XYZ file of C-alpha atoms in Angstrom:
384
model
C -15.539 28.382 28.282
C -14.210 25.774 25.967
C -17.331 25.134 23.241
C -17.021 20.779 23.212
C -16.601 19.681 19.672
C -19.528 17.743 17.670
C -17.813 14.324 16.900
C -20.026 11.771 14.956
C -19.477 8.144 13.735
C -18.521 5.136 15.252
C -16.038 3.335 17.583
C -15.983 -0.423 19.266
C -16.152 -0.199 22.936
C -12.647 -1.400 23.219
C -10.956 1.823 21.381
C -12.771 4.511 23.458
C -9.805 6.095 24.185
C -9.249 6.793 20.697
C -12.130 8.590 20.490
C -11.106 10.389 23.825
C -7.780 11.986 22.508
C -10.099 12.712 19.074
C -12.193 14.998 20.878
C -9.142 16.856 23.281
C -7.996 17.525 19.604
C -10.641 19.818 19.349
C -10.670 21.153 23.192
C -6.646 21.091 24.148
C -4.552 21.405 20.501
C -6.700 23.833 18.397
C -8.247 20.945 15.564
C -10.609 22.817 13.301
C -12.019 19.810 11.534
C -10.545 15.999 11.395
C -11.053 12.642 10.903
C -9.293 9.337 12.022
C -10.193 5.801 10.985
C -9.041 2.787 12.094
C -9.050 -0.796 11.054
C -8.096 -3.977 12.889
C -7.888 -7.471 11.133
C -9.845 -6.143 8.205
C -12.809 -4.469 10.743
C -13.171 -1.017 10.779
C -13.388 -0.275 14.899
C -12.677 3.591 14.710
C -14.439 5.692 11.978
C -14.590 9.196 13.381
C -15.212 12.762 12.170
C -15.993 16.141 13.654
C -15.695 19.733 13.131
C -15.310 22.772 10.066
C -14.375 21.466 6.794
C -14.582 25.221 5.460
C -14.189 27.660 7.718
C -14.881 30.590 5.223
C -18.381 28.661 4.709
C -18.991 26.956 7.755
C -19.700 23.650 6.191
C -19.167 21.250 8.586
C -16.816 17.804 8.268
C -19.090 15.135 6.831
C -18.395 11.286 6.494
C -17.380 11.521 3.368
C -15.100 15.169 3.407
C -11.378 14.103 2.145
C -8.669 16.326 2.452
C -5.237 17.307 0.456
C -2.690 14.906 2.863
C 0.686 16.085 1.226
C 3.471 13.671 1.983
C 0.978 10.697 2.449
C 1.105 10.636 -1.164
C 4.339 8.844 -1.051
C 3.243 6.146 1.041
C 0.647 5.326 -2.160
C 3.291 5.801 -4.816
C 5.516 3.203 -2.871
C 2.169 0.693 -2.390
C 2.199 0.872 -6.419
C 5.771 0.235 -6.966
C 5.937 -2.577 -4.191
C 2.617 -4.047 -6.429
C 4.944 -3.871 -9.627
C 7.676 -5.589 -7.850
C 5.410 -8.428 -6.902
C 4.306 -8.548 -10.711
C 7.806 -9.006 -11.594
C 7.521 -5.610 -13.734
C 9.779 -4.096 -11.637
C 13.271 -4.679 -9.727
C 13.630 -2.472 -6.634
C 17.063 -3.314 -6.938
C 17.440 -2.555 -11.134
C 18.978 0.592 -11.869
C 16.735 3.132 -13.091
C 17.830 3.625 -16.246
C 16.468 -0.107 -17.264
C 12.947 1.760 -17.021
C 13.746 5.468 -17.947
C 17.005 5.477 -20.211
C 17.129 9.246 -20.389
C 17.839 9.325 -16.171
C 20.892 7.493 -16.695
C 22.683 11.507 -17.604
C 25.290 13.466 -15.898
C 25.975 10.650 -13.426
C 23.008 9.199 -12.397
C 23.604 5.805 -14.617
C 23.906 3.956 -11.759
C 20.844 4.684 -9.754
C 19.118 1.841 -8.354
C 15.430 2.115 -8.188
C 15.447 1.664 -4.460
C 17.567 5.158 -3.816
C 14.781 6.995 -5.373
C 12.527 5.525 -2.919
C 14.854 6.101 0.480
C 15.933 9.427 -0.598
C 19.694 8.477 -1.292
C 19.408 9.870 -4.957
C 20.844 13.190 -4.546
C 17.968 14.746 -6.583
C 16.128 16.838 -3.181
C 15.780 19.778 -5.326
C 15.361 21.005 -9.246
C 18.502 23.149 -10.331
C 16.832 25.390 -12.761
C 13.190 27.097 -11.881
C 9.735 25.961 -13.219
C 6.723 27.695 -13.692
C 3.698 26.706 -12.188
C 2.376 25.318 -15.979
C 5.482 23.260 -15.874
C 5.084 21.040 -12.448
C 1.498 20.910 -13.370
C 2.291 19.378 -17.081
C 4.824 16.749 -15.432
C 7.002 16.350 -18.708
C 9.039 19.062 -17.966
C 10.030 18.253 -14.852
C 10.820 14.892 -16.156
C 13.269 16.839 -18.379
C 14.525 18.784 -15.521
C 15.579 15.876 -13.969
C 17.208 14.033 -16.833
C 19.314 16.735 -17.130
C 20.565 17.250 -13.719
C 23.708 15.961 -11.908
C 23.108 14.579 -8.072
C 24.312 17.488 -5.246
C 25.639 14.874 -3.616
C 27.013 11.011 -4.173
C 24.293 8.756 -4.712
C 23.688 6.166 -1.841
C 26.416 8.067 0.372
C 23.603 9.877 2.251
C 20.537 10.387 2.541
C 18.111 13.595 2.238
C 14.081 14.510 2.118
C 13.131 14.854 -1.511
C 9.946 16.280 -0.629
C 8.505 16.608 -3.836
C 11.259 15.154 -6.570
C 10.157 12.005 -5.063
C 7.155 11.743 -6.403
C 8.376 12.409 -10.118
C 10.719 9.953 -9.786
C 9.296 7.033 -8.616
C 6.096 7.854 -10.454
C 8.032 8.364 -14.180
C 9.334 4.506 -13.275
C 5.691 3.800 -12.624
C 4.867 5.815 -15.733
C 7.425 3.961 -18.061
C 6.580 0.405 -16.972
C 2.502 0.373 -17.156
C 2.335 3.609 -19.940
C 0.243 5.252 -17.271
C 1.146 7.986 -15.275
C 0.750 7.181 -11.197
C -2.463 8.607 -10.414
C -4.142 6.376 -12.964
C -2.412 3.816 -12.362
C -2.879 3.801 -9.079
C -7.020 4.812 -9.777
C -7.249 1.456 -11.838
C -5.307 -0.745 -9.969
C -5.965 -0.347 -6.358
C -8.318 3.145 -5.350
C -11.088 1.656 -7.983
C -11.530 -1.732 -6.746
C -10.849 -1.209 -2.965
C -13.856 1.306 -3.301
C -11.463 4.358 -1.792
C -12.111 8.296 -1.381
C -8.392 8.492 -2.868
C -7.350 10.481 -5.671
C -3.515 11.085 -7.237
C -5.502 13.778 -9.677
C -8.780 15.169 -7.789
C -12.148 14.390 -10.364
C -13.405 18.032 -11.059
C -16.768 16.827 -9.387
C -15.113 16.212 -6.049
C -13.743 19.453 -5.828
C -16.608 20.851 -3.487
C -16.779 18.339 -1.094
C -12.423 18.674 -0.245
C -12.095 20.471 3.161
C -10.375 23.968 2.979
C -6.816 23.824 4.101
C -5.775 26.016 6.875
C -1.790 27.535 7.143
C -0.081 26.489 10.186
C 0.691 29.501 12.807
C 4.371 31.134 11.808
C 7.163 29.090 13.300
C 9.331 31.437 15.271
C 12.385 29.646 14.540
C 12.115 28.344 10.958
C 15.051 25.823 9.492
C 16.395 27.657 6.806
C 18.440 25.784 3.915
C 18.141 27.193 0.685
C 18.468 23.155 -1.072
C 15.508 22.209 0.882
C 13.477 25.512 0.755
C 13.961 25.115 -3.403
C 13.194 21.781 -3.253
C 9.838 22.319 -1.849
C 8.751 24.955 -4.058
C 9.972 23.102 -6.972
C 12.578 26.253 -7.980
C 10.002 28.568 -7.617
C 6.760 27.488 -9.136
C 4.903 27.710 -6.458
C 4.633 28.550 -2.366
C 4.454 25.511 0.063
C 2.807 25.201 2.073
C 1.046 28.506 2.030
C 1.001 31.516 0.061
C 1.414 35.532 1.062
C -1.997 35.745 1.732
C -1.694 32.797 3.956
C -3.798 30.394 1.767
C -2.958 26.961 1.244
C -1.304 26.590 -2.193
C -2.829 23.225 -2.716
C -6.178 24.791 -2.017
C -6.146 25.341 -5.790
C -8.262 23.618 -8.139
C -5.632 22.530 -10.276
C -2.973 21.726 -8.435
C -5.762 19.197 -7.003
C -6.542 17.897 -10.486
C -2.959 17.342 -11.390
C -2.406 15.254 -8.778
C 1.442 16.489 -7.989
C 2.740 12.957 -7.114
C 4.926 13.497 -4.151
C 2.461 15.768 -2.296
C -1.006 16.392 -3.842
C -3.565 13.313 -3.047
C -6.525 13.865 -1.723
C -8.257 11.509 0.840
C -10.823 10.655 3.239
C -9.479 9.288 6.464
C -11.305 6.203 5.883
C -9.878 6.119 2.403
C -5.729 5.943 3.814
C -6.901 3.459 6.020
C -8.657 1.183 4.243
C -5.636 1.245 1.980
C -3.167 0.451 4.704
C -5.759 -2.633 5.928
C -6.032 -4.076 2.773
C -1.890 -4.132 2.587
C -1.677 -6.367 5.344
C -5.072 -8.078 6.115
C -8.069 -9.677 4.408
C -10.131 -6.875 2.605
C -10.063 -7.657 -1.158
C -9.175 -10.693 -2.089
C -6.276 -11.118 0.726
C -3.673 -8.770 1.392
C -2.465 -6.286 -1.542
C 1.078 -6.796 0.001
C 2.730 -10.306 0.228
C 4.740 -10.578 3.082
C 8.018 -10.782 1.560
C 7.226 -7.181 0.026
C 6.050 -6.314 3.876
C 9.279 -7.853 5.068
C 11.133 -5.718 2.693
C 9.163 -2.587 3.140
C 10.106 -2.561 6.887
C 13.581 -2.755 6.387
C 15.293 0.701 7.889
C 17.189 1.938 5.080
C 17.832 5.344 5.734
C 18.349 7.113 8.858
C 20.573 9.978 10.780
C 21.451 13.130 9.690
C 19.995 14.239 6.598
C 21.918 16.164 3.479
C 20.243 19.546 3.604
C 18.026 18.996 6.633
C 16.654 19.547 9.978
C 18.716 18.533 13.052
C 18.019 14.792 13.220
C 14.677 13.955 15.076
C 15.309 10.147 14.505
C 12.787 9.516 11.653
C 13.775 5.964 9.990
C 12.692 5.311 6.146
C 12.329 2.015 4.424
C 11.571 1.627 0.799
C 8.994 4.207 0.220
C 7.494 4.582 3.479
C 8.193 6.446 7.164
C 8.756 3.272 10.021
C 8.166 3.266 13.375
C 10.324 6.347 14.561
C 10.198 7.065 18.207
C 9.883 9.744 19.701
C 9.501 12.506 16.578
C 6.825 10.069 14.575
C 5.752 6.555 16.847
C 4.252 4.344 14.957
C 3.035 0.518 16.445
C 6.046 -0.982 16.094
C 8.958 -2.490 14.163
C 6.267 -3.812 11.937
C 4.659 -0.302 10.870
C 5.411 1.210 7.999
C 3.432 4.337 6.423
C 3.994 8.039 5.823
C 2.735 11.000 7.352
C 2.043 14.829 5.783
C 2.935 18.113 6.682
C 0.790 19.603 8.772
C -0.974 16.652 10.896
C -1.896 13.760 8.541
C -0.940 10.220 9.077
C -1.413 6.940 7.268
C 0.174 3.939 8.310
C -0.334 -0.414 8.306
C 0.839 -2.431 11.000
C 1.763 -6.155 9.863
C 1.959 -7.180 13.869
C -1.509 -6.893 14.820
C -3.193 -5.799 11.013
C -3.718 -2.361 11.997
C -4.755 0.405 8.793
C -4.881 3.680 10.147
C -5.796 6.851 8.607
C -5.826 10.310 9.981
C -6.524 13.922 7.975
C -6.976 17.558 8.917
C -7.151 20.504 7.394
C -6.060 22.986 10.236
C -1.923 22.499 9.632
C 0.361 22.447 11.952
C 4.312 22.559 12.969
C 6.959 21.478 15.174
C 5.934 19.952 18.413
C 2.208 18.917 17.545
C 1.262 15.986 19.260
C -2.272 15.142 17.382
C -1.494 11.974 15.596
C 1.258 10.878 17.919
C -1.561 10.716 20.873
C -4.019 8.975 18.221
C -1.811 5.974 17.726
C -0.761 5.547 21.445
C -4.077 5.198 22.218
C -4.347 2.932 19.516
C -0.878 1.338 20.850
C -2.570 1.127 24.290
C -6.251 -0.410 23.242
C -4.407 -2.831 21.236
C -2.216 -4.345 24.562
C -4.183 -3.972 27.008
């Protein structure tokens, strides 16, 4: 007998079925503990949460548990360069040595800012291995990446930097404001939105972050050694889960270093608050002007990927994962976001002013459906 899942907080009448596919999570698609908040036209109308945050504890998923959300963390790092752009600090467009001289090495002079964020730089990977210390002290992967040459010709393709991407946009955050992206970001948009979101977890949150969980062995793993050293960072450390089967970024200090392309940690609540307040009335109007939304919903990279999986038809703009049906549905053309390995999934929606936030801690692989069946029945409560 299937034990049925304790979900508490709240949902409007008109999203039930949000809360429906929430709890066959738990029964049908083995959810351990989650949480999925919704807003709609600035009003929160889904803010759910159920389950284990810990399971070698027991503690249970509480309104307030946030979780590491791994690639979501590029979704905030693009929110703070599109926030720069409308400050006139910085030009997508610019190349990025105008910002961060030293880049311009071994043929990178050339660079626009905007190929960092579509993953057209040729940077997926670190040629030369780093120590744990090193990714953790963020200078010398700065250095790293100074002194590399692309693998391939920039802007000629396209390829996943899983985690390069968040030293590279966030040094061109770091060089423009003098702070590095997690402050930044902390001062200019977590602090006064009032958001469970941290780019560099405060030591007195670390208790309350649920315990990640590996997802089960994939019996047919994609195998390319470019991509396998790009997320590992050469080496420094196992992603996303070590021998023992522990989740690297379980570790206190890769929490509180706040590894800018993977490690934020967030409530549910927090991702989508963030995502409202880009594209509807939360804080003193939208954070996101709608030329920047216009922009940020551009496709600018899709296909076949350099050093990737077989193509699953995943679209990037500047920054952020669009609406790409069927491996990651969104709302529609006017969705933008980014999801995480494993489950999570933050995302706006211009069309109907949709901010969306979903975390878990139990990780999973090819072929889950969790977040996908969220936002249809989002997509469906929204039409109907």
């Amino acid at each position: 007998m299937v034990t049925q899942p304790q979900i508490h907080g709240d949902v409007d009448d008109r999203f039930g079925r949000v809360a429906d596919v929430f709890r066959d999570n738990f029964t049908s698609r083995g959810e351990v503990g989650a949480a999925v908040t919704v807003y709609v036209r600035g009003r929160k109308v889904v803010d759910l949460y159920g389950g284990v945050a810990d399971t070698r504890t027991g503690r249970p998923w509480d309104a307030h548990t946030p979780v590491v959300v791994f690639s979501c963390t590029k979704g905030i790092l693009a929110i703070c360069a599109y926030l720069l752009a409308q400050e006139g600090r910085l030009d997508l467009d610019a190349p990025v040595t105008r910002y961060w001289p030293e880049f311009g090495q071994h043929g990178k002079a050339d660079i626009p800012v905007r190929w960092l964020l579509t993953h057209q730089a040729g940077l997926p990977a670190v040629d030369r291995s780093l120590t744990l210390d090193d990714v953790l002290a963020w200078d010398p992967v700065i250095k790293a990446i100074e002194a590399q040459a692309p693998l391939w010709k920039p802007g000629t393709a396209h390829g996943y930097h899983s985690m390069t991407y968040g030293w590279l946009v966030g040094e061109v955050i770091h060089r423009i404001t003098g702070q590095l992206p997690g402050a930044f970001f902390a001062d200019t948009v977590a602090g006064p939105l009032g958001l469970h979101t941290w780019l560099g977890l405060p030591a007195a949150e670390s208790d309350t972050v649920a315990w990640g969980l590996a997802p089960p062995s994939d019996p047919d793993p994609f195998v390319d050694p470019v991509a396998e050293r790009g997320i590992t960072m050469g080496g420094a450390f196992a992603f996303p889960a070590d021998a023992d089967g522990l989740v690297s970024f379980n570790d206190d200090a890769i929490r509180a270093a706040g590894v800018p392309g993977a490690g934020a940690v967030s409530t549910a609540e927090g991702l989508a608050r963030l995502y409202a307040a880009c594209v509807s009335q939360l804080h003193c109007g939208p954070l996101l002007t709608a030329a920047s939304v216009d922009d940020a919903v551009v496709v600018r990279s899709r296909g076949q990927q350099r050093h990737g999986p077989p193509d699953t038809g995943q679209r990037w703009g500047t920054g952020f994962l669009l609406h790409s049906p069927p491996a990651r549905p969104l709302l529609g053309e006017r969705s933008f976001g980014h999801d995480g390995a494993g489950g999570n999934l933050a995302f706006a929606d211009a069309e109907h002013q949709v901010g969306f936030g979903y975390v878990v801690n139990q990780m999973r692989g090819m072929g889950d459906e969790r977040a996908n069946l969220l936002t249809a029945a989002v997509r469906a409560c929204l039409t109907d």
